[in-house]
Coordinates of N, CA and C and ligand atoms in Angstrom, one line a residue:
M101 N -16.1 -6.6 -75.8 CA -15.1 -5.6 -76.0 C -15.5 -4.4 -76.0
L102 N -14.5 -3.6 -76.1 CA -14.4 -2.2 -75.2 C -15.4 -1.4 -77.3
T103 N -16.0 -0.2 -76.7 CA -16.3 0.9 -77.8 C -16.1 1.8 -77.5
D104 N -17.0 2.6 -76.1 CA -16.6 3.8 -76.2 C -16.7 4.3 -74.8
E105 N -15.6 2.7 -73.9 CA -15.9 3.3 -72.6 C -14.7 4.0 -71.7
L106 N -14.7 3.7 -70.5 CA -13.4 4.5 -69.2 C -12.3 3.2 -69.2
V107 N -11.5 3.4 -69.5 CA -10.7 2.3 -69.1 C -9.4 2.8 -68.7
L108 N -8.7 2.3 -67.6 CA -7.4 2.3 -67.5 C -6.0 2.2 -67.7
L109 N -5.1 2.9 -67.8 CA -3.7 2.4 -68.6 C -3.0 2.2 -67.5
K110 N -2.8 1.0 -67.5 CA -1.1 1.4 -66.6 C -0.1 0.2 -66.8
T111 N 1.4 0.6 -67.0 CA 2.8 0.5 -67.0 C 3.5 0.4 -65.9
S112 N 4.4 -0.3 -65.9 CA 5.9 0.2 -64.8 C 6.6 0.7 -65.1
H113 N 7.4 1.6 -65.0 CA 8.4 2.2 -65.1 C 9.5 2.1 -63.5
R114 N 10.7 1.6 -63.5 CA 11.7 2.3 -62.4 C 11.3 1.5 -61.8
D115 N 10.0 -0.3 -61.4 CA 9.5 -0.5 -60.7 C 8.2 0.3 -60.0
K116 N 7.7 1.5 -60.3 CA 6.7 2.5 -59.8 C 5.5 2.3 -60.7
V117 N 4.4 2.2 -60.4 CA 3.5 2.2 -61.6 C 2.6 2.9 -61.9
R118 N 2.7 3.5 -63.7 CA 2.3 4.2 -63.4 C 0.7 4.5 -64.9
E119 N 0.2 5.1 -64.5 CA -1.2 4.6 -64.9 C -2.2 6.2 -65.4
F120 N -3.4 5.9 -66.3 CA -4.0 6.9 -67.1 C -5.1 6.4 -67.3
I121 N -6.5 7.8 -66.4 CA -8.2 7.2 -67.0 C -8.2 7.9 -68.2
V122 N -8.2 6.8 -69.3 CA -9.2 7.5 -70.4 C -10.5 7.2 -70.9
K123 N -11.0 7.7 -72.0 CA -12.1 7.4 -72.3 C -11.7 6.7 -74.0
V124 N -12.1 5.4 -74.0 CA -11.9 5.2 -76.2 C -12.2 6.5 -76.8
C125 N -11.8 6.7 -77.1 CA -12.8 7.7 -78.8 C -11.2 7.6 -79.9
D126 N -11.2 9.2 -80.6 CA -10.5 9.1 -81.8 C -9.4 9.7 -81.3
D127 N -8.9 10.6 -80.2 CA -8.1 11.1 -79.8 C -6.8 10.3 -79.1
Q128 N -6.1 11.2 -79.3 CA -4.5 10.0 -78.9 C -4.3 11.0 -76.9
L129 N -3.7 10.3 -77.0 CA -2.7 10.4 -75.0 C -1.5 10.5 -75.0
H130 N -1.2 11.0 -75.2 CA 0.2 11.4 -74.8 C 1.1 11.2 -73.6
T131 N 2.0 10.2 -73.6 CA 2.8 10.3 -72.0 C 4.0 10.4 -71.9
D132 N 4.7 10.0 -71.6 CA 6.4 10.1 -71.2 C 6.7 9.0 -72.2
F133 N 6.2 8.0 -72.6 CA 6.2 6.3 -72.3 C 6.2 6.7 -74.0
G134 N 5.7 8.1 -75.0 CA 4.7 7.8 -76.5 C 3.5 8.2 -76.0
I135 N 3.5 8.4 -77.9 CA 1.5 8.7 -77.8 C 1.0 7.3 -78.3
I136 N -0.1 7.3 -77.7 CA -1.1 6.0 -77.6 C -2.7 6.5 -78.4
E137 N -2.9 5.9 -79.5 CA -4.3 5.7 -80.4 C -5.2 5.7 -79.3
L138 N -5.8 6.1 -79.1 CA -6.8 5.6 -78.4 C -8.5 5.0 -78.5
S139 N -7.7 4.8 -79.9 CA -9.3 4.6 -81.2 C -8.7 3.0 -81.4
S140 N -7.1 2.7 -81.3 CA -6.8 1.4 -80.9 C -7.6 0.3 -79.9
L141 N -8.2 1.3 -79.0 CA -8.5 0.7 -77.8 C -10.0 -0.4 -78.1
R142 N -10.5 0.1 -79.2 CA -11.4 -0.4 -79.5 C -11.3 -2.1 -80.3
G143 N -12.0 -3.1 -79.5 CA -12.7 -4.0 -79.7 C -11.5 -4.8 -78.9
K144 N -10.5 -4.2 -78.3 CA -10.2 -4.8 -77.1 C -11.1 -5.0 -75.6
V145 N -10.6 -6.5 -75.1 CA -10.7 -6.5 -73.9 C -9.9 -6.1 -72.8
F146 N -11.0 -6.2 -71.7 CA -10.0 -5.8 -70.3 C -9.1 -7.1 -70.2
G147 N -7.6 -6.6 -69.7 CA -6.9 -7.3 -69.8 C -5.7 -7.6 -71.0
D148 N -6.3 -7.3 -72.5 CA -5.1 -7.0 -73.2 C -4.1 -6.0 -73.2
I149 N -3.1 -5.7 -74.0 CA -2.1 -4.7 -73.6 C -2.5 -4.0 -75.3
V150 N -1.7 -2.6 -74.8 CA -1.8 -1.4 -75.9 C -0.7 -1.0 -76.1
S151 N 0.2 -0.4 -77.1 CA 1.7 -0.1 -76.8 C 1.7 1.7 -77.5
S152 N 2.2 2.2 -77.0 CA 2.6 3.5 -77.6 C 3.3 3.0 -79.2
H153 N 3.5 4.6 -79.8 CA 4.2 4.9 -80.7 C 6.0 4.2 -80.6
K154 N 6.0 4.9 -78.9 CA 7.8 4.5 -79.0 C 7.9 2.9 -78.4
G155 N 6.7 1.7 -78.5 CA 6.8 0.3 -77.7 C 6.3 0.3 -76.3
K156 N 5.6 1.0 -75.5 CA 6.1 0.7 -74.7 C 4.4 -0.1 -74.5
E157 N 4.3 -1.6 -73.8 CA 3.3 -1.7 -73.2 C 2.8 -0.9 -72.1
F158 N 1.1 -0.9 -72.3 CA 0.2 -0.8 -71.3 C -0.8 -1.6 -71.3
T159 N -1.7 -2.1 -69.8 CA -2.2 -3.0 -69.9 C -3.7 -2.1 -69.5
V160 N -4.7 -2.8 -70.1 CA -6.1 -2.2 -69.6 C -6.6 -3.0 -69.3
Q161 N -7.1 -2.1 -67.9 CA -7.9 -2.6 -66.8 C -9.3 -1.6 -67.4
C162 N -10.4 -2.1 -66.2 CA -11.6 -1.5 -66.0 C -11.4 -1.0 -64.7
P163 N -11.4 0.5 -64.6 CA -11.6 1.3 -63.4 C -12.2 1.6 -62.9
K164 N -12.1 1.3 -61.6 CA -13.0 1.3 -60.0 C -12.5 2.5 -59.3
M165 N -13.7 2.0 -58.5 CA -13.3 3.5 -57.6 C -12.4 4.0 -56.2
P166 N -11.3 3.1 -56.2 CA -10.2 3.1 -56.1 C -9.1 4.0 -57.1
D167 N -9.5 3.5 -58.5 CA -8.7 3.9 -59.4 C -8.7 5.9 -59.5
H168 N -10.4 5.5 -59.2 CA -11.0 7.3 -59.6 C -10.7 7.8 -57.7
F169 N -10.5 7.0 -56.7 CA -10.3 7.9 -55.6 C -8.6 8.6 -55.7
R170 N -8.0 7.1 -56.4 CA -6.4 8.6 -56.7 C -6.1 9.0 -57.7
H171 N -7.0 9.4 -58.8 CA -7.1 10.1 -60.0 C -8.3 11.5 -60.1
A172 N -8.7 11.7 -58.7 CA -9.4 12.1 -59.0 C -9.0 14.1 -58.3
K173 N -9.7 15.8 -58.8 CA -8.9 16.0 -58.2 C -9.1 17.1 -57.3
R174 N -8.3 17.3 -56.3 CA -9.2 17.2 -54.7 C -9.1 19.0 -54.1
T175 N -10.5 19.1 -53.7 CA -9.9 20.8 -53.3 C -10.0 20.7 -52.1
G176 N -10.1 19.6 -51.0 CA -10.0 20.0 -49.2 C -9.4 18.2 -49.6
A177 N -10.4 18.1 -47.7 CA -9.8 16.8 -47.3 C -11.0 15.6 -47.8
P178 N -10.4 15.2 -48.6 CA -12.2 14.1 -49.0 C -11.5 12.6 -48.4
L179 N -13.1 12.2 -47.8 CA -12.6 11.3 -46.2 C -12.0 9.9 -47.3
M180 N -11.7 9.3 -46.6 CA -10.4 8.2 -46.6 C -11.5 7.2 -47.3
P181 N -10.9 6.1 -48.2 CA -11.9 4.5 -47.9 C -12.1 3.7 -46.9
K182 N -11.4 4.2 -46.1 CA -11.5 3.4 -44.5 C -12.8 4.2 -43.9
D183 N -12.8 5.0 -43.8 CA -14.0 5.8 -43.5 C -15.2 5.5 -44.8
I184 N -15.5 5.9 -45.2 CA -16.3 5.3 -46.4 C -16.6 4.3 -46.6
G185 N -16.0 3.6 -46.0 CA -16.6 1.8 -45.5 C -17.3 1.7 -44.7
M186 N -17.1 2.2 -43.4 CA -17.6 2.3 -42.4 C -18.9 2.6 -42.5
I187 N -18.5 3.8 -42.9 CA -19.9 4.1 -43.9 C -21.0 3.3 -44.6
I188 N -21.0 2.5 -45.4 CA -21.0 1.9 -46.4 C -22.1 1.1 -45.8
A189 N -21.0 0.6 -45.0 CA -21.6 -0.9 -44.4 C -22.0 -0.6 -42.8
Y190 N -21.8 0.1 -42.3 CA -22.9 0.3 -40.6 C -24.7 1.2 -41.5
T191 N -24.3 1.8 -42.2 CA -25.6 1.7 -43.1 C -26.5 1.0 -44.2
G192 N -25.8 0.0 -44.4 CA -26.2 -1.0 -45.4 C -26.5 -0.4 -46.7
L193 N -26.1 0.3 -47.2 CA -26.3 1.1 -48.2 C -26.7 0.5 -49.9
C194 N -27.3 0.0 -50.5 CA -28.0 -0.8 -51.5 C -28.3 0.2 -52.3
K195 N -28.5 -1.1 -53.5 CA -28.4 -0.2 -54.8 C -30.6 0.5 -54.9
N196 N -31.4 0.1 -54.2 CA -32.2 0.2 -54.1 C -32.6 2.3 -53.3
D197 N -31.1 2.6 -52.4 CA -31.0 3.9 -51.9 C -31.1 5.1 -52.3
T198 N -31.6 6.1 -51.8 CA -31.3 7.3 -52.6 C -30.8 8.0 -51.2
V199 N -29.8 8.8 -51.6 CA -29.0 9.2 -50.1 C -28.9 10.7 -51.0
L200 N -28.8 11.9 -49.0 CA -28.8 13.4 -49.5 C -27.3 12.7 -49.1
D201 N -26.1 14.2 -49.5 CA -24.5 14.6 -49.3 C -24.4 15.6 -49.2
A202 N -23.9 15.9 -48.2 CA -23.4 17.2 -48.0 C -22.1 17.6 -46.8
G203 N -21.1 18.2 -47.0 CA -20.7 19.1 -48.5 C -20.1 17.7 -49.5
T204 N -20.6 18.5 -50.3 CA -19.8 17.4 -51.2 C -18.3 17.4 -51.4
G205 N -17.7 18.5 -51.9 CA -16.1 19.0 -51.7 C -15.0 18.3 -52.6
S206 N -14.5 17.2 -53.0 CA -14.5 17.0 -54.0 C -14.9 16.0 -54.4
G207 N -16.0 15.4 -54.0 CA -17.4 14.5 -54.7 C -16.6 13.1 -54.5
I208 N -15.6 13.1 -53.0 CA -15.1 10.8 -53.3 C -16.0 10.5 -52.2
L209 N -17.3 10.6 -51.4 CA -18.0 10.4 -50.9 C -19.3 10.0 -52.0
A210 N -19.5 11.7 -52.2 CA -20.3 11.0 -53.3 C -20.1 10.3 -54.4
M211 N -18.8 10.3 -54.5 CA -18.3 9.3 -55.9 C -19.0 7.4 -55.9
Y212 N -18.6 7.5 -54.3 CA -18.4 6.2 -53.5 C -20.1 5.8 -53.7
L213 N -21.1 7.1 -52.6 CA -22.2 6.5 -52.7 C -23.0 6.1 -53.7
G214 N -22.3 6.7 -55.3 CA -23.2 6.6 -56.4 C -23.3 5.9 -57.2
S215 N -21.8 4.2 -57.0 CA -21.2 3.5 -57.3 C -22.1 2.2 -56.5
I216 N -22.6 2.7 -55.6 CA -23.6 1.7 -54.5 C -25.2 1.7 -55.0
A217 N -25.4 3.0 -55.0 CA -27.2 4.0 -54.6 C -27.8 3.7 -55.5
K218 N -29.0 3.9 -55.7 CA -29.7 4.2 -57.2 C -29.6 5.4 -56.8
R219 N -29.5 6.6 -56.5 CA -29.3 7.9 -56.9 C -28.3 9.1 -55.4
V220 N -27.6 9.8 -55.3 CA -27.1 10.5 -54.7 C -27.6 12.4 -54.6
V221 N -27.6 13.0 -54.5 CA -27.7 14.4 -54.4 C -27.2 14.7 -53.3
S222 N -26.1 15.9 -54.3 CA -24.9 16.3 -53.2 C -24.8 17.7 -52.9
Y223 N -24.9 18.2 -51.8 CA -25.2 20.0 -51.7 C -23.2 20.5 -51.2
E224 N -23.5 21.6 -51.7 CA -21.9 22.2 -51.6 C -22.1 23.9 -51.8
I225 N -20.8 24.2 -51.3 CA -21.7 25.7 -50.9 C -21.4 26.6 -51.5
R226 N -19.6 26.2 -52.5 CA -18.5 26.5 -53.0 C -18.6 26.5 -54.3
E227 N -19.6 27.8 -55.2 CA -19.1 27.1 -56.5 C -18.3 26.1 -57.2
E228 N -17.1 26.8 -57.0 CA -15.5 26.4 -57.3 C -15.4 25.6 -57.4
F229 N -16.3 24.4 -55.8 CA -15.8 23.2 -55.4 C -16.4 22.0 -56.3
V230 N -18.3 22.8 -56.7 CA -19.2 22.1 -57.3 C -19.1 21.6 -58.6
E231 N -17.8 22.6 -59.6 CA -17.6 22.4 -60.9 C -16.2 21.0 -60.2
V232 N -15.3 21.3 -60.0 CA -14.5 20.2 -59.2 C -15.2 19.0 -59.6
A233 N -15.7 18.7 -58.4 CA -16.7 17.6 -58.0 C -17.2 17.3 -59.0
R234 N -17.9 17.9 -60.0 CA -18.6 17.6 -61.9 C -17.7 16.7 -62.5
M235 N -16.8 17.6 -62.4 CA -15.3 17.0 -63.2 C -15.0 15.7 -62.9
N236 N -15.0 15.6 -61.6 CA -14.8 14.2 -60.5 C -16.1 13.4 -61.1
I237 N -16.4 13.4 -61.4 CA -17.7 12.3 -61.3 C -18.2 12.2 -62.2
K238 N -18.2 13.2 -63.2 CA -18.1 12.8 -64.9 C -17.1 11.5 -65.6
N239 N -16.0 11.8 -65.0 CA -14.4 11.3 -64.7 C -14.7 9.3 -64.6
A240 N -15.4 9.5 -63.5 CA -16.6 8.0 -62.8 C -17.1 7.6 -63.6
G241 N -17.9 8.5 -64.4 CA -18.4 7.8 -65.5 C -20.1 7.6 -64.4
L242 N -20.3 8.1 -63.8 CA -21.3 8.2 -63.2 C -22.1 8.7 -63.6
D243 N -23.7 8.9 -63.8 CA -25.1 9.5 -63.7 C -25.6 9.6 -63.5
N244 N -26.2 8.9 -61.9 CA -26.5 9.2 -60.7 C -26.6 9.9 -59.8
V245 N -25.4 10.8 -60.3 CA -24.9 11.6 -58.9 C -25.3 13.3 -59.2
E246 N -26.0 14.0 -58.2 CA -27.2 15.0 -58.3 C -26.2 16.5 -57.8
L247 N -24.8 17.3 -57.9 CA -24.1 18.3 -57.8 C -25.4 19.3 -57.7
R248 N -25.6 20.0 -56.3 CA -26.4 21.4 -55.7 C -25.6 22.1 -55.7
C249 N -25.8 23.2 -55.5 CA -24.8 24.6 -55.4 C -25.4 25.4 -54.0
G250 N -25.7 24.9 -52.8 CA -26.2 25.4 -52.2 C -25.9 25.0 -50.3
D251 N -26.5 25.7 -49.5 CA -25.8 25.9 -48.0 C -27.3 24.7 -47.6
I252 N -26.4 24.0 -47.0 CA -27.1 22.8 -46.1 C -28.0 22.9 -45.6
V253 N -27.4 24.0 -44.6 CA -29.0 24.3 -43.9 C -30.2 25.1 -44.0
E254 N -29.9 25.6 -45.0 CA -31.0 26.9 -45.2 C -31.9 25.7 -46.4
E255 N -31.2 24.8 -47.7 CA -31.5 24.3 -48.2 C -32.5 22.5 -47.9
I256 N -31.6 22.4 -46.9 CA -32.9 20.2 -46.2 C -34.1 21.5 -45.5
K257 N -33.8 22.6 -45.0 CA -35.3 22.9 -45.5 C -36.5 23.1 -46.4
G258 N -35.9 23.7 -47.3 CA -36.8 23.2 -48.4 C -36.9 22.0 -49.4
L259 N -36.8 21.1 -49.0 CA -36.3 20.0 -49.5 C -37.5 19.1 -49.8
D260 N -38.0 18.6 -50.6 CA -39.8 17.9 -50.6 C -39.7 16.5 -50.8
E261 N -38.6 16.0 -50.7 CA -37.8 14.1 -51.1 C -38.1 14.4 -50.2
K262 N -37.9 12.7 -49.6 CA -37.2 12.3 -48.3 C -36.2 10.6 -49.1
F263 N -35.2 11.3 -48.4 CA -34.0 10.0 -48.1 C -34.1 8.5 -47.6
D264 N -33.2 7.6 -47.8 CA -32.5 6.7 -47.5 C -31.5 6.4 -46.3
V265 N -30.2 7.1 -46.8 CA -29.0 7.5 -46.1 C -29.3 8.9 -46.2
I266 N -28.4 9.9 -45.2 CA -28.0 11.1 -45.2 C -26.8 10.8 -44.5
T267 N -25.6 11.6 -45.5 CA -24.1 11.8 -45.1 C -23.9 13.0 -44.7
L268 N -23.1 13.3 -43.9 CA -23.3 14.8 -43.3 C -21.4 15.1 -42.7
D269 N -20.7 15.6 -43.6 CA -19.0 15.9 -43.7 C -19.1 17.4 -44.3
T270 N -19.5 18.5 -43.2 CA -19.4 19.4 -42.9 C -19.4 19.9 -41.8
Q271 N -18.4 21.1 -41.5 CA -17.8 22.2 -40.0 C -18.8 21.4 -39.5
N272 N -20.2 22.6 -39.5 CA -21.4 22.9 -38.9 C -22.1 21.8 -39.4
S273 N -22.0 20.3 -38.9 CA -23.0 19.0 -39.4 C -24.2 18.9 -38.6
G274 N -23.6 19.5 -36.6 CA -24.5 19.6 -36.0 C -25.6 21.0 -36.1
V275 N -25.1 21.0 -36.4 CA -27.1 22.3 -36.3 C -27.4 22.2 -37.9
V276 N -27.3 21.7 -39.0 CA -28.0 20.6 -39.5 C -29.1 19.1 -39.1
V277 N -28.2 19.1 -37.6 CA -28.8 17.2 -37.2 C -30.2 17.7 -36.8
S278 N -30.9 18.5 -37.1 CA -32.5 18.7 -36.3 C -33.4 19.2 -37.0
A279 N -32.6 18.9 -38.5 CA -33.8 19.1 -39.4 C -33.5 17.8 -40.8
V280 N -32.5 16.7 -39.9 CA -32.6 15.8 -41.2 C -33.7 14.4 -40.6
K281 N -34.3 15.0 -39.5 CA -35.5 13.6 -39.9 C -36.6 14.1 -40.9
D282 N -37.2 14.7 -40.6 CA -38.3 15.2 -42.1 C -37.8 15.4 -43.1
V283 N -36.7 14.7 -43.7 CA -36.3 14.4 -45.4 C -35.6 13.0 -44.7
L284 N -36.2 12.0 -44.3 CA -35.3 10.8 -43.6 C -36.0 9.7 -43.7
Y285 N -36.3 8.8 -44.6 CA -37.6 7.9 -43.6 C -37.6 7.3 -42.7
P286 N -38.2 6.7 -42.1 CA -38.5 5.7 -41.3 C -37.8 4.8 -41.4
G287 N -36.7 4.4 -40.0 CA -35.8 3.5 -40.4 C -34.4 4.0 -41.3
G288 N -34.3 5.0 -41.6 CA -33.3 5.6 -42.3 C -32.4 5.5 -41.5
F289 N -30.5 5.8 -42.4 CA -29.4 6.2 -41.7 C -29.4 7.0 -41.4
L290 N -28.6 8.0 -40.4 CA -27.7 9.0 -41.1 C -26.3 8.7 -40.8
A291 N -25.6 9.3 -41.3 CA -24.3 8.9 -41.2 C -23.3 9.8 -41.4
T292 N -22.9 10.9 -39.3 CA -22.1 12.4 -39.5 C -20.5 11.7 -39.7
Y293 N -19.4 12.2 -40.8 CA -18.0 12.1 -40.1 C -17.7 14.1 -39.7
S294 N -16.9 13.5 -38.8 CA -16.2 14.5 -37.9 C -14.8 14.6 -37.5
P295 N -13.9 15.5 -38.1 CA -12.9 14.8 -36.9 C -12.5 15.7 -35.9
F296 N -12.7 15.9 -35.0 CA -12.1 16.7 -33.6 C -13.5 15.9 -32.0
F297 N -13.6 16.2 -30.9 CA -14.1 15.5 -30.5 C -15.4 16.6 -30.4
E298 N -14.8 17.6 -30.2 CA -15.4 19.2 -30.2 C -16.6 18.9 -30.5
Q299 N -17.2 19.1 -32.2 CA -17.8 18.7 -33.6 C -18.3 17.3 -32.8
T300 N -17.6 16.2 -33.0 CA -18.2 14.7 -32.8 C -19.4 15.5 -31.3
K301 N -19.5 16.1 -30.7 CA -20.1 16.2 -29.2 C -21.5 17.0 -30.1
E302 N -21.5 17.5 -30.2 CA -22.4 19.0 -30.7 C -23.4 18.0 -31.8
I303 N -22.4 17.0 -32.8 CA -23.2 16.4 -33.4 C -23.9 15.1 -32.5
R304 N -23.4 14.9 -31.8 CA -24.1 13.5 -30.4 C -24.9 14.1 -30.1
N305 N -25.6 15.9 -29.5 CA -26.3 16.1 -28.7 C -27.3 16.3 -29.3
A306 N -27.0 17.2 -30.8 CA -27.7 17.2 -31.5 C -29.0 16.3 -32.0
I307 N -28.2 14.8 -32.2 CA -28.8 13.4 -32.2 C -29.9 13.6 -30.9
S308 N -29.6 13.5 -30.2 CA -29.9 13.2 -28.4 C -31.2 14.1 -28.7
M309 N -31.7 15.1 -28.6 CA -32.5 16.5 -29.0 C -33.4 16.1 -30.4
A310 N -32.9 15.4 -31.2 CA -33.6 15.0 -32.0 C -34.6 13.4 -32.1
R311 N -33.8 13.2 -30.6 CA -34.6 11.5 -30.3 C -34.4 10.2 -31.5
F312 N -33.4 10.3 -32.0 CA -33.1 9.1 -33.3 C -32.8 7.8 -32.9
N313 N -32.9 6.6 -33.1 CA -32.2 5.5 -32.4 C -30.8 5.1 -33.0
D314 N -30.1 4.0 -31.7 CA -28.8 3.2 -32.4 C -28.1 4.1 -32.5
V315 N -27.7 5.0 -31.6 CA -26.4 5.8 -32.3 C -25.5 5.0 -31.6
V316 N -24.4 5.6 -32.7 CA -23.1 5.4 -32.2 C -22.5 5.9 -33.0
T317 N -20.9 5.8 -32.4 CA -19.1 7.2 -32.8 C -18.3 6.1 -32.3
I318 N -18.0 5.7 -34.1 CA -17.2 5.3 -33.8 C -15.3 5.8 -34.5
E319 N -14.6 5.3 -34.3 CA -13.4 5.0 -34.9 C -12.6 4.2 -35.5
C320 N -12.2 4.3 -37.0 CA -11.7 3.3 -37.5 C -10.0 3.3 -38.0
M321 N -9.4 2.2 -37.5 CA -7.9 1.9 -37.1 C -7.7 1.4 -38.0
E322 N -7.0 2.5 -39.0 CA -6.4 1.0 -40.1 C -4.6 1.3 -39.9
R323 N -3.9 0.0 -40.1 CA -2.8 -0.4 -39.6 C -1.9 -0.9 -41.4
E324 N -2.0 -0.3 -41.8 CA -1.0 -1.5 -43.5 C 0.1 -1.9 -42.4
I325 N 0.7 -2.9 -43.5 CA 1.2 -3.5 -42.4 C 2.8 -3.8 -43.4
S326 N 3.6 -3.7 -43.4 CA 5.1 -3.2 -44.6 C 5.4 -4.9 -44.4
F327 N 6.2 -4.9 -45.6 CA 7.0 -6.6 -45.3 C 8.4 -5.5 -46.1
S328 N 9.4 -6.4 -45.4 CA 10.4 -5.9 -45.7 C 11.8 -7.1 -45.9
E329 N 13.5 -6.3 -45.6 CA 13.9 -7.4 -45.9 C 14.8 -8.1 -44.1
R330 N 14.0 -6.6 -43.3 CA 14.4 -6.4 -42.4 C 13.9 -7.5 -41.4
G331 N 11.8 -7.0 -41.5 CA 11.1 -7.8 -41.4 C 9.6 -7.7 -41.3
T332 N 8.6 -7.9 -40.5 CA 7.6 -7.8 -41.3 C 7.3 -6.6 -39.7
R333 N 6.3 -5.8 -40.1 CA 5.4 -5.1 -38.5 C 4.7 -3.8 -39.3
P334 N 3.8 -3.3 -38.8 CA 2.6 -2.1 -38.8 C 3.9 -1.0 -39.4
S335 N 3.3 -0.5 -40.0 CA 4.4 0.9 -41.6 C 4.1 2.1 -40.2
T336 N 5.1 2.6 -40.5 CA 5.7 3.5 -39.7 C 5.6 5.0 -40.2
S337 N 4.7 5.1 -41.4 CA 4.8 6.1 -42.3 C 3.3 6.4 -42.5
K338 N 2.0 5.6 -42.2 CA 0.6 5.5 -42.7 C 0.1 6.6 -41.7
V339 N -1.1 6.4 -42.6 CA -2.8 7.6 -41.9 C -2.6 7.6 -40.3
G340 N -2.8 8.6 -39.9 CA -3.1 8.1 -38.2 C -4.2 8.7 -38.0
H341 N -5.3 9.6 -37.2 CA -6.4 9.9 -36.6 C -6.7 10.5 -38.4
T342 N -8.4 9.5 -38.7 CA -8.8 10.8 -39.2 C -10.2 11.9 -38.6
G343 N -10.8 10.7 -38.4 CA -12.3 11.3 -38.2 C -13.4 10.3 -37.0
F344 N -13.9 10.7 -36.9 CA -15.2 9.7 -35.9 C -16.9 10.1 -37.0
I345 N -16.6 8.8 -36.7 CA -18.5 8.6 -37.5 C -19.4 8.2 -36.8
T346 N -20.8 8.9 -36.8 CA -21.6 8.7 -36.2 C -22.9 7.9 -36.4
I347 N -23.1 7.0 -36.6 CA -24.8 6.5 -37.0 C -25.1 7.3 -36.4
A348 N -26.6 7.3 -36.8 CA -27.7 7.2 -36.1 C -28.8 7.1 -36.7
R349 N -29.8 6.0 -36.0 CA -31.4 5.7 -37.4 C -32.7 6.4 -37.2
A350 N -33.3 6.9 -37.4 CA -34.5 7.5 -37.8 C -35.9 6.9 -36.9
Ligands
SAM437 C1 -14.3 18.2 -46.3 S1 -14.9 18.5 -47.2 C2 -16.1 17.3 -47.7 C3 -15.1 16.2 -48.4 C4 -16.2 15.2 -49.2 N1 -16.7 14.0 -48.2 C5 -15.1 14.5 -50.2 O1 -15.6 13.1 -49.4 O2 -14.2 14.8 -50.6 C6 -16.4 19.9 -46.6 C7 -17.0 20.7 -48.1 O3 -18.5 21.2 -46.8 C8 -18.6 22.1 -47.9 N2 -19.3 22.5 -46.6 C9 -19.6 23.6 -45.9 N3 -20.3 24.1 -44.9 C10 -21.3 24.0 -45.9 C11 -22.5 24.0 -45.9 N4 -22.9 24.7 -44.8 N5 -23.5 23.5 -46.9 C12 -22.9 23.2 -48.1 N6 -21.1 22.5 -47.9 C13 -21.3 22.7 -47.1 C14 -17.2 22.9 -47.5 O4 -16.4 24.1 -48.9 C15 -16.4 21.6 -47.7 O5 -16.0 21.7 -50.0

C-alpha cells in the first residue's frame, strides 16, 4: 500500500499518453485534466485508479528507469537506453559494484547505473549541470549516487578509493584513461562512450598504452519496427548513429 513513495500517474487523451511522476504527499497536482489530491494516493496499490476533480481517471504505476529517462531534465545529449544497456551487459554491472562515472551531464547514465549498482560516484565539471543532475537523481528516488563537481582529469589522480566499473563520457576521455587503472580493481571494467571515430581512436590508443585486456569497441544499431495499415517495416524516422562504446578490462 502506498504511503510516501514516487508514483507514475498515467492517462490518455486523444490517443496520446499523458503522464506525471509525483510523490505521495499532502500537495495537489494541477493538470490540464483537473486537480488531483496526492493524499488520495495513500492506501492505494499500483494498478489502482485515481480521479481528478473533473473526473479524469489516472492509473497509478510504479515509475521505472525508462520513465525517469523520459521525465529527466536535460542539459545536453544523454546516453540512449540502447547504449546504456550495452554498458551494463558488457561490464556485468551488479548490486555489489561501486562505479566511477564522468561526466555526469544530465545524470541519465549515472541514474541507470545507480538503479543496479551498490554505489555510484559521478563527476561533472559544470556546477549548473551538477544541480540539474542532482534534481533528476532525487526525482528518481536514488540515494546511492554521489555527485561531485570537478574536472575528472585532475580529480581521478587524487582518489583514494577503488571501483569495480568506470564509465567515461567526456570529450577528453582519452586523457583520463592513463589514470584509470590506479582506481580500478584488478579485473574491473572501463567503459567509454565516444560519438566520433577520431575520439574513439584516441581512447583505443590510450587503452593500448595503459595495457588493458579484453578490449572491444562496438556500436549498437537500433531499429524500431513500425506497424501500420500499409505494412510492417523498420521505422524510417528513428535514431541513427549515437556513439561507439569501448570496453576494456584491468
Ligand atoms: C555528453 S555529456 C554526458 C551525458 C551523461 N553520460 C548522461 O547520460 O546524461 C558530457 C558531460 O561531461 C562533462 N565534462 C566534460 N569534460 C569533463 C571533465 N573533464 N570532467 C568532468 N566532466 C566533464 C560536460 O560538461 C558534459 O556535461
